Coordinates of N, CA and C in Angstrom, one line a residue:
Chain A
G1487 N -5.8 0.0 29.1 CA -4.6 -0.8 28.9 C -3.3 -0.1 29.5
E1488 N -2.3 -0.9 29.7 CA -1.2 -0.1 30.2 C -0.4 0.6 29.0
N1489 N 0.4 1.5 29.4 CA 1.2 2.1 28.3 C 1.9 1.0 27.5
V1490 N 2.0 1.1 26.3 CA 2.7 0.2 25.5 C 4.0 0.9 25.1
G1491 N 4.9 0.2 24.5 CA 6.1 0.9 24.0 C 7.2 1.1 24.9
L1492 N 7.9 0.0 25.2 CA 9.1 0.2 26.0 C 10.1 1.0 25.1
H1493 N 10.0 1.0 23.8 CA 10.9 1.6 22.9 C 10.4 2.9 22.3
L1494 N 9.5 3.5 23.0 CA 8.9 4.8 22.4 C 10.0 5.9 22.6
P1495 N 9.9 6.8 21.6 CA 10.7 8.0 21.8 C 10.2 8.7 23.1
T1496 N 11.2 9.2 23.9 CA 10.9 9.9 25.2 C 11.4 11.2 25.3
L1497 N 10.5 12.1 25.8 CA 10.9 13.5 26.1 C 10.9 13.7 27.6
S1498 N 12.1 14.0 28.2 CA 12.2 14.3 29.6 C 12.4 15.7 29.8
V1499 N 11.5 16.4 30.7 CA 11.5 17.7 31.0 C 11.4 17.9 32.5
Q1500 N 11.8 19.1 32.9 CA 11.6 19.5 34.3 C 10.3 20.2 34.5
E1501 N 9.6 19.9 35.7 CA 8.4 20.7 36.0 C 8.6 22.2 35.8
G1502 N 7.5 22.7 35.1 CA 7.5 24.2 34.8 C 8.1 24.5 33.4
D1503 N 8.8 23.6 32.9 CA 9.3 23.8 31.5 C 8.2 23.7 30.5
N1504 N 8.4 24.2 29.3 CA 7.5 24.0 28.2 C 7.9 22.8 27.4
S1505 N 6.9 21.9 27.0 CA 7.2 20.7 26.3 C 6.7 20.9 24.8
I1506 N 7.4 20.3 24.0 CA 7.0 20.3 22.6 C 7.1 18.8 22.1
I1507 N 5.9 18.3 21.7 CA 5.9 16.9 21.1 C 5.6 17.0 19.7
N1508 N 6.4 16.2 18.8 CA 6.1 16.4 17.4 C 5.6 15.1 16.8
C1509 N 5.0 15.2 15.7 CA 4.4 14.1 15.0 C 4.4 14.4 13.5
A1510 N 4.7 13.4 12.8 CA 4.6 13.4 11.3 C 3.5 12.6 10.9
Y1511 N 2.6 13.1 10.1 CA 1.3 12.3 9.7 C 1.5 11.8 8.3
S1512 N 0.7 11.0 7.9 CA 1.0 10.2 6.7 C 0.2 10.6 5.4
N1513 N -0.9 11.2 5.6 CA -1.8 11.4 4.4 C -2.0 12.9 4.2
S1514 N -1.5 13.4 3.1 CA -1.6 14.9 2.9 C -3.1 15.3 2.7
A1515 N -4.0 14.4 2.5 CA -5.4 14.7 2.3 C -6.2 14.7 3.7
S1516 N -5.5 14.2 4.7 CA -6.2 14.2 6.0 C -6.7 15.6 6.4
D1517 N -7.9 15.6 7.0 CA -8.6 16.9 7.2 C -8.8 17.2 8.6
Y1518 N -8.3 16.3 9.5 CA -8.7 16.6 10.9 C -7.7 15.8 11.8
F1519 N -7.2 16.4 12.8 CA -6.1 15.9 13.6 C -6.4 16.0 15.1
I1520 N -6.1 15.0 15.8 CA -6.3 15.0 17.2 C -5.1 14.6 18.0
W1521 N -4.8 15.2 19.2 CA -3.9 14.7 20.1 C -4.5 14.0 21.3
Y1522 N -4.0 12.9 21.6 CA -4.5 12.0 22.7 C -3.4 11.9 23.8
K1523 N -3.8 11.8 25.1 CA -2.9 11.5 26.1 C -3.3 10.2 26.7
Q1524 N -2.4 9.3 27.0 CA -2.6 8.0 27.6 C -1.7 7.7 28.8
E1525 N -2.4 7.7 29.8 CA -1.7 7.4 31.2 C -1.8 5.9 31.4
S1526 N -0.8 5.5 32.2 CA -0.6 4.1 32.5 C -2.0 3.5 32.9
G1527 N -2.4 2.4 32.3 CA -3.5 1.7 32.8 C -4.8 2.2 32.3
K1528 N -4.7 3.2 31.4 CA -6.0 3.9 30.9 C -6.0 3.9 29.4
G1529 N -7.2 4.1 28.8 CA -7.3 4.3 27.4 C -7.0 5.7 27.1
P1530 N -6.7 6.1 25.7 CA -6.3 7.4 25.4 C -7.4 8.4 25.6
Q1531 N -7.0 9.6 26.0 CA -7.9 10.7 26.4 C -7.7 11.9 25.4
F1532 N -8.8 12.3 24.9 CA -8.8 13.6 24.0 C -8.2 14.7 24.6
I1533 N -7.2 15.4 24.0 CA -6.6 16.6 24.5 C -7.1 17.8 23.7
I1534 N -6.9 17.9 22.4 CA -7.1 19.0 21.6 C -7.1 18.4 20.1
D1535 N -7.9 19.2 19.3 CA -8.0 18.8 17.9 C -7.8 20.1 17.0
I1536 N -7.6 19.8 15.7 CA -7.4 20.9 14.8 C -7.9 20.5 13.5
R1537 N -8.5 21.3 12.7 CA -8.9 21.0 11.3 C -7.9 21.5 10.3
S1538 N -8.0 21.0 9.2 CA -6.8 21.3 8.2 C -6.9 22.7 7.7
N1539 N -8.0 23.4 7.9 CA -8.1 24.8 7.5 C -7.5 25.7 8.5
M1540 N -6.9 25.1 9.5 CA -6.3 26.0 10.6 C -4.8 25.6 10.6
D1541 N -4.0 26.5 11.2 CA -2.5 26.1 11.5 C -2.2 26.2 12.9
K1542 N -3.1 26.7 13.7 CA -2.9 26.8 15.1 C -4.2 26.8 15.9
R1543 N -4.1 26.1 17.0 CA -5.3 26.2 18.0 C -4.8 26.1 19.3
Q1544 N -5.4 26.8 20.3 CA -4.9 26.9 21.7 C -6.1 26.4 22.6
G1545 N -5.6 25.6 23.5 CA -6.5 25.2 24.6 C -5.9 25.7 25.9
Q1546 N -6.3 25.0 27.0 CA -5.8 25.4 28.3 C -4.4 24.8 28.5
R1547 N -3.4 25.5 28.5 CA -2.1 25.1 28.6 C -1.5 24.3 27.4
V1548 N -2.3 24.0 26.5 CA -1.8 23.3 25.3 C -2.1 24.1 24.0
T1549 N -1.2 23.9 23.0 CA -1.3 24.5 21.7 C -0.9 23.5 20.7
V1550 N -1.7 23.4 19.6 CA -1.5 22.5 18.5 C -1.1 23.3 17.3
L1551 N 0.0 23.0 16.7 CA 0.4 23.6 15.4 C 0.4 22.6 14.3
L1552 N -0.2 23.0 13.2 CA -0.2 22.2 12.0 C 0.5 22.9 10.8
N1553 N 1.4 22.0 10.3 CA 2.1 22.5 9.1 C 1.8 21.5 8.0
K1554 N 1.0 21.9 7.1 CA 0.5 21.0 6.1 C 1.5 20.7 5.0
T1555 N 2.3 21.7 4.9 CA 3.4 21.7 3.8 C 4.3 20.5 4.0
V1556 N 4.7 20.3 5.2 CA 5.6 19.1 5.6 C 4.9 18.0 6.4
K1557 N 3.6 18.1 6.5 CA 2.8 17.1 7.2 C 3.2 16.8 8.6
H1558 N 3.3 18.0 9.3 CA 3.8 17.9 10.7 C 2.8 18.6 11.7
L1559 N 2.8 17.9 12.8 CA 1.8 18.3 13.8 C 2.7 18.5 15.1
S1560 N 2.5 19.4 15.9 CA 3.1 19.5 17.2 C 2.2 19.9 18.2
L1561 N 2.5 19.4 19.5 CA 1.7 19.7 20.7 C 2.6 20.4 21.6
Q1562 N 2.2 21.6 22.0 CA 3.1 22.4 23.0 C 2.3 22.5 24.4
I1563 N 2.9 22.0 25.4 CA 2.3 22.1 26.7 C 3.1 23.1 27.5
A1564 N 2.4 24.0 28.0 CA 3.1 25.1 28.8 C 3.1 24.8 30.3
A1565 N 4.3 25.2 30.9 CA 4.3 25.0 32.4 C 4.0 23.4 32.7
T1566 N 4.8 22.6 32.1 CA 4.5 21.1 32.3 C 4.5 20.7 33.7
Q1567 N 3.6 19.9 34.0 CA 3.4 19.5 35.4 C 3.6 17.9 35.5
P1568 N 4.0 17.4 36.7 CA 4.2 15.9 36.8 C 3.0 15.2 36.3
G1569 N 1.8 15.7 36.4 CA 0.5 14.9 36.0 C 0.5 14.9 34.4
D1570 N 1.3 15.6 33.8 CA 1.4 15.6 32.4 C 2.1 14.3 31.8
S1571 N 2.9 13.7 32.8 CA 3.6 12.5 32.3 C 2.6 11.4 31.8
A1572 N 2.9 11.0 30.5 CA 2.0 10.1 29.9 C 2.6 9.8 28.4
V1573 N 2.0 9.0 27.7 CA 2.3 8.8 26.3 C 1.3 9.7 25.5
Y1574 N 1.9 10.4 24.5 CA 1.1 11.3 23.7 C 1.0 10.8 22.3
F1575 N -0.2 10.6 21.8 CA -0.4 10.2 20.4 C -1.1 11.3 19.5
C1576 N -0.6 11.4 18.3 CA -1.3 12.2 17.4 C -2.1 11.2 16.5
A1577 N -3.2 11.7 16.0 CA -4.1 10.9 15.2 C -4.6 11.7 14.0
E1578 N -4.7 11.2 12.8 CA -5.3 11.8 11.7 C -6.5 11.2 11.2
S1579 N -7.4 12.0 10.7 CA -8.6 11.5 10.2 C -8.5 11.6 8.7
L1580 N -8.8 10.4 8.0 CA -8.7 10.3 6.5 C -9.9 11.2 6.0
P1581 N -9.7 11.7 4.8 CA -10.7 12.6 4.3 C -12.2 12.0 4.4
N1582 N -13.0 12.9 4.9 CA -14.5 12.6 4.9 C -14.8 11.4 5.8
T1583 N -14.0 11.1 6.7 CA -14.3 9.9 7.6 C -14.6 10.4 9.0
G1584 N -14.4 11.6 9.3 CA -14.6 12.1 10.7 C -13.8 11.3 11.6
F1585 N -14.4 10.9 12.7 CA -13.9 10.1 13.8 C -13.9 8.6 13.5
Q1586 N -14.5 8.2 12.3 CA -14.8 6.8 12.0 C -13.5 5.9 12.0
K1587 N -12.4 6.4 11.5 CA -11.2 5.6 11.3 C -10.0 6.3 11.4
L1588 N -9.6 6.5 12.7 CA -8.5 7.4 13.0 C -7.2 6.6 12.7
V1589 N -6.2 7.3 12.2 CA -4.8 6.6 12.1 C -3.9 7.3 13.1
F1590 N -3.4 6.5 13.9 CA -2.6 7.0 15.1 C -1.1 6.8 14.8
G1591 N -0.3 7.8 15.3 CA 1.1 7.7 15.4 C 1.5 6.7 16.4
T1592 N 2.9 6.5 16.5 CA 3.3 5.5 17.4 C 3.5 6.0 18.8
G1593 N 3.4 7.3 19.0 CA 3.4 7.9 20.4 C 4.7 8.4 20.8
T1594 N 4.7 9.3 21.8 CA 5.9 9.8 22.5 C 5.7 9.8 24.0
R1595 N 6.6 9.3 24.7 CA 6.5 9.3 26.2 C 7.0 10.6 26.7
L1596 N 6.2 11.3 27.5 CA 6.6 12.4 28.2 C 6.9 12.2 29.7
L1597 N 8.1 12.4 30.1 CA 8.4 12.3 31.6 C 8.7 13.6 32.2
V1598 N 8.0 13.9 33.2 CA 8.2 15.3 33.9 C 8.7 15.0 35.3
S1599 N 9.9 15.6 35.5 CA 10.5 15.5 36.8 C 10.1 16.6 37.7
P1600 N 9.8 16.4 38.9 CA 9.6 17.5 39.9 C 10.7 18.4 40.2
Chain B
G746 N -21.8 3.2 35.4 CA -20.5 3.8 35.3 C -20.5 5.0 34.2
A747 N -19.7 6.0 34.3 CA -19.8 7.1 33.4 C -19.0 6.8 32.1
G748 N -18.1 5.9 32.2 CA -17.3 5.7 31.0 C -17.4 4.3 30.3
V749 N -16.6 4.1 29.3 CA -16.6 2.8 28.6 C -16.0 1.8 29.5
S750 N -16.5 0.6 29.6 CA -15.9 -0.4 30.4 C -15.6 -1.6 29.5
Q751 N -14.6 -2.3 29.8 CA -14.1 -3.5 29.1 C -13.8 -4.6 30.0
S752 N -14.2 -5.8 29.6 CA -13.8 -7.0 30.3 C -13.4 -8.1 29.4
P753 N -12.6 -9.0 29.9 CA -11.8 -8.9 31.2 C -10.7 -7.7 31.0
S754 N -10.1 -7.3 32.0 CA -9.0 -6.4 31.9 C -7.7 -7.1 31.4
N755 N -7.6 -8.3 31.8 CA -6.4 -9.1 31.3 C -7.0 -10.4 30.9
K756 N -6.4 -11.0 29.9 CA -6.7 -12.4 29.5 C -5.5 -13.0 28.9
V757 N -5.2 -14.2 29.5 CA -4.1 -15.1 29.0 C -4.7 -16.3 28.5
T758 N -4.4 -16.7 27.3 CA -4.8 -17.9 26.7 C -3.7 -18.6 25.9
E759 N -4.0 -19.8 25.6 CA -3.1 -20.6 24.9 C -3.3 -20.5 23.3
K760 N -2.3 -20.5 22.7 CA -2.3 -20.5 21.1 C -3.3 -21.5 20.7
G761 N -4.2 -21.1 19.8 CA -5.2 -21.9 19.1 C -6.5 -21.8 19.9
K762 N -6.6 -21.3 21.0 CA -7.9 -21.1 21.8 C -8.7 -19.8 21.1
D763 N -10.0 -19.9 21.4 CA -10.8 -18.7 21.0 C -11.0 -17.8 22.2
V764 N -11.0 -16.6 22.0 CA -11.3 -15.6 23.1 C -12.4 -14.6 22.7
E765 N -13.1 -14.1 23.7 CA -14.2 -13.1 23.5 C -13.8 -12.0 24.4
L766 N -13.8 -10.8 23.8 CA -13.5 -9.5 24.6 C -14.8 -8.7 24.5
R767 N -15.2 -8.2 25.7 CA -16.5 -7.4 25.8 C -16.2 -6.0 26.0
C768 N -17.1 -5.2 25.4 CA -17.1 -3.7 25.6 C -18.5 -3.3 25.9
D769 N -18.6 -2.5 27.0 CA -19.9 -1.8 27.3 C -19.7 -0.3 27.1
P770 N -20.4 0.2 26.1 CA -20.2 1.7 25.8 C -20.9 2.5 26.7
I771 N -20.7 3.8 26.5 CA -21.4 4.8 27.3 C -22.8 4.8 26.8
S772 N -23.8 4.8 27.7 CA -25.2 4.7 27.4 C -25.6 5.8 26.4
G773 N -26.3 5.4 25.3 CA -26.7 6.4 24.3 C -25.8 6.7 23.2
H774 N -24.5 6.2 23.3 CA -23.6 6.5 22.2 C -23.9 5.5 21.1
T775 N -24.0 6.1 19.9 CA -24.4 5.4 18.7 C -23.2 4.7 18.0
A776 N -22.0 5.3 18.2 CA -20.9 4.8 17.5 C -20.0 4.0 18.4
L777 N -19.4 2.9 18.0 CA -18.6 2.1 18.8 C -17.3 1.7 17.9
Y778 N -16.2 1.6 18.5 CA -15.0 1.4 17.8 C -14.1 0.3 18.5
W779 N -13.4 -0.5 17.8 CA -12.4 -1.3 18.4 C -11.0 -1.0 17.7
Y780 N -10.1 -0.8 18.6 CA -8.7 -0.6 18.2 C -7.8 -1.6 18.8
R781 N -6.7 -1.8 18.3 CA -5.6 -2.7 18.8 C -4.3 -2.0 19.1
Q782 N -3.7 -2.1 20.2 CA -2.5 -1.4 20.5 C -1.4 -2.4 20.8
S783 N -0.5 -2.7 19.9 CA 0.6 -3.6 20.2 C 1.9 -2.9 20.7
L784 N 2.8 -3.6 21.3 CA 3.9 -3.1 22.0 C 4.7 -2.3 21.0
G785 N 4.9 -1.0 21.4 CA 5.7 -0.1 20.6 C 5.0 0.4 19.4
Q786 N 3.8 0.2 19.3 CA 3.0 0.7 18.1 C 1.9 1.7 18.6
G787 N 1.3 2.4 17.6 CA 0.2 3.2 17.9 C -1.0 2.4 17.8
L788 N -2.1 3.0 18.0 CA -3.4 2.3 17.9 C -3.7 1.9 16.4
E789 N -4.2 0.7 16.2 CA -4.5 0.2 14.9 C -6.1 0.0 14.9
F790 N -6.7 0.6 13.9 CA -8.2 0.5 13.7 C -8.5 -0.9 13.3
L791 N -9.6 -1.4 14.0 CA -10.1 -2.8 13.7 C -11.5 -2.6 13.1
I792 N -12.5 -2.1 13.8 CA -13.8 -2.1 13.2 C -14.6 -0.9 13.8
Y793 N -15.7 -0.5 13.2 CA -16.4 0.7 13.6 C -17.9 0.3 13.3
F794 N -18.7 0.5 14.4 CA -20.2 0.3 14.3 C -20.8 1.7 14.4
Q795 N -21.9 1.9 13.6 CA -22.6 3.3 13.7 C -24.1 2.9 13.5
G796 N -24.8 3.0 14.6 CA -26.2 2.8 14.5 C -26.6 1.5 14.0
N797 N -27.5 1.5 13.1 CA -27.9 0.3 12.4 C -27.2 0.0 11.1
S798 N -26.3 0.9 10.8 CA -25.6 0.7 9.5 C -24.6 -0.5 9.5
A799 N -24.3 -1.0 8.3 CA -23.4 -2.1 8.3 C -22.0 -1.6 8.8
P800 N -21.4 -2.5 9.7 CA -20.1 -2.0 10.3 C -18.9 -1.9 9.3
D801 N -18.0 -1.0 9.5 CA -16.7 -0.9 8.7 C -15.8 -1.9 9.3
K802 N -15.6 -3.0 8.6 CA -14.7 -4.1 9.1 C -13.3 -4.0 8.5
S803 N -13.0 -2.9 7.8 CA -11.8 -2.9 6.9 C -10.5 -3.1 7.7
G804 N -10.6 -2.9 9.0 CA -9.4 -2.9 9.8 C -9.1 -4.3 10.4
L805 N -10.0 -5.2 10.3 CA -9.8 -6.6 10.9 C -8.7 -7.3 10.1
P806 N -7.7 -7.7 10.9 CA -6.5 -8.3 10.2 C -6.6 -9.6 9.5
S807 N -7.6 -10.4 9.9 CA -7.8 -11.7 9.3 C -9.3 -12.2 9.6
D808 N -9.6 -13.2 8.9 CA -11.0 -13.7 9.2 C -11.1 -14.5 10.5
R809 N -10.0 -14.5 11.2 CA -10.1 -15.1 12.6 C -10.8 -14.1 13.6
F810 N -10.8 -12.8 13.2 CA -11.4 -11.7 13.9 C -12.8 -11.4 13.5
S811 N -13.6 -11.2 14.5 CA -15.0 -10.9 14.2 C -15.6 -10.1 15.3
A812 N -16.6 -9.2 15.1 CA -17.1 -8.4 16.1 C -18.6 -8.2 15.9
E813 N -19.4 -8.1 16.9 CA -20.8 -7.9 16.9 C -21.2 -6.9 17.9
R814 N -22.3 -6.2 17.6 CA -22.8 -5.3 18.6 C -24.3 -5.6 18.6
T815 N -24.7 -6.1 19.8 CA -26.1 -6.4 20.0 C -26.9 -5.3 20.6
G816 N -28.0 -5.2 19.9 CA -29.0 -4.1 20.4 C -28.5 -2.8 20.5
G817 N -27.5 -2.5 19.6 CA -26.9 -1.1 19.5 C -26.1 -0.8 20.7
S818 N -25.8 -1.7 21.6 CA -25.2 -1.5 22.8 C -23.8 -2.2 23.0
V819 N -23.9 -3.2 23.8 CA -22.7 -4.0 24.1 C -22.1 -4.6 22.9
S820 N -20.7 -4.7 22.8 CA -20.0 -5.3 21.7 C -19.1 -6.3 22.2
T821 N -18.9 -7.3 21.3 CA -18.0 -8.5 21.7 C -17.1 -8.6 20.4
L822 N -15.8 -8.6 20.8 CA -14.8 -8.9 19.8 C -14.3 -10.3 20.0
T823 N -14.4 -11.2 19.0 CA -14.0 -12.5 19.0 C -12.8 -12.8 18.2
I824 N -11.8 -13.5 18.8 CA -10.6 -13.9 18.0 C -10.6 -15.4 18.1
Q825 N -10.6 -16.1 16.9 CA -10.6 -17.5 16.9 C -9.2 -18.0 16.6
R826 N -8.9 -19.1 17.1 CA -7.6 -19.8 16.9 C -6.5 -18.8 17.1
T827 N -6.4 -18.3 18.4 CA -5.5 -17.2 18.6 C -4.1 -17.6 18.3
Q828 N -3.4 -16.6 17.9 CA -1.9 -16.7 17.5 C -1.1 -15.7 18.5
Q829 N 0.2 -16.0 18.6 CA 1.0 -15.2 19.4 C 1.0 -13.8 19.0
E830 N 0.9 -13.5 17.7 CA 0.9 -12.1 17.2 C -0.4 -11.4 17.5
D831 N -1.3 -12.1 18.0 CA -2.6 -11.4 18.4 C -2.4 -10.7 19.8
S832 N -1.3 -11.0 20.5 CA -1.1 -10.4 21.8 C -1.0 -8.9 21.7
A833 N -1.8 -8.2 22.5 CA -1.9 -6.8 22.3 C -2.9 -6.3 23.4
V834 N -3.1 -5.0 23.5 CA -4.2 -4.4 24.3 C -5.3 -4.0 23.2
Y835 N -6.5 -4.5 23.5 CA -7.6 -4.2 22.7 C -8.5 -3.1 23.3
L836 N -8.5 -2.0 22.6 CA -9.3 -0.9 23.1 C -10.6 -0.7 22.4
C837 N -11.6 -0.4 23.2 CA -12.9 -0.1 22.7 C -13.2 1.3 23.0
A838 N -14.0 2.0 22.1 CA -14.4 3.3 22.3 C -15.8 3.5 21.9
S839 N -16.4 4.6 22.4 CA -17.8 4.9 21.9 C -17.9 6.4 21.8
S840 N -19.0 6.8 21.0 CA -19.2 8.2 20.9 C -20.6 8.5 20.4
F841 N -21.1 9.7 20.5 CA -22.2 10.1 19.7 C -21.6 10.4 18.3
T842 N -22.5 10.3 17.3 CA -22.1 10.6 16.0 C -21.5 11.9 15.8
G843 N -20.2 11.9 15.2 CA -19.5 13.1 14.9 C -18.8 13.7 16.0
T844 N -18.7 13.0 17.1 CA -17.9 13.5 18.3 C -16.7 12.5 18.5
D845 N -15.7 13.0 19.3 CA -14.5 12.3 19.5 C -14.8 11.0 20.3
P846 N -14.2 9.8 20.0 CA -14.3 8.7 20.8 C -13.9 8.7 22.2
N847 N -14.6 8.2 23.1 CA -14.2 7.9 24.5 C -13.7 6.6 24.7
F848 N -12.5 6.4 25.1 CA -11.9 5.1 25.1 C -12.0 4.4 26.5
G849 N -12.2 3.1 26.4 CA -12.1 2.3 27.6 C -10.7 2.0 28.0
P850 N -10.5 1.3 29.1 CA -9.2 1.1 29.6 C -8.5 -0.1 28.9
G851 N -9.2 -0.9 28.1 CA -8.6 -1.8 27.3 C -8.6 -3.2 27.9
T852 N -8.4 -4.2 27.2 CA -8.2 -5.6 27.6 C -6.8 -6.0 27.0
R853 N -5.9 -6.4 28.1 CA -4.6 -6.9 27.6 C -4.7 -8.4 27.3
L854 N -4.5 -8.7 26.1 CA -4.5 -10.2 25.7 C -3.0 -10.7 25.5
T855 N -2.9 -11.8 26.2 CA -1.6 -12.5 26.0 C -1.8 -13.9 25.5
V856 N -1.2 -14.2 24.4 CA -1.3 -15.5 23.8 C 0.0 -16.2 24.0
L857 N -0.1 -17.4 24.7 CA 1.2 -18.1 25.0 C 1.5 -19.1 23.9

């Protein structure tokens, strides 16, 4: 599907900058969190995940930080590239449900200028 | 194909008509999910199928919505007597049990 959300919060960065996308989740008992990337005309694509017993996890150019105290999740993208332009969603997994019923945030649009 | 496919990619219908949306999951995936993505909103869970277990229908917004999965493979989401508020992108995903869902490209439904 096309990107939705003409009124999505938008983060505009220059190529090569580091990007930080934030998300507030809803359920303090959620035990698993995922970041998804959705490009125009496509479905969401898994980027990185983190379990509630961790506060940081790193992937290739991406880092996810989890602050359970304030129910906050962030995605850091290093050396942002034009191909990173997309809508980014965080998702939380309700306790003991695994991937069965993810609760998604409303998304943030990342625009990367060359 | 290697990924989840959905058809049609776009569907325009008149209010009150019934529509069927199709999902072809990745071969061998035991779990299948339907989500809805409305303008300016995140994805909203609709229904989850896992193997031969009874589906989790807790996300279906009304009794006008139903879904089935035949033979543990293809799934159809049916919306009866469509309303304008049903307009959205309907996303299907599939996965092996306990792994993250692979999403299809979605079907954009427009109800006039």
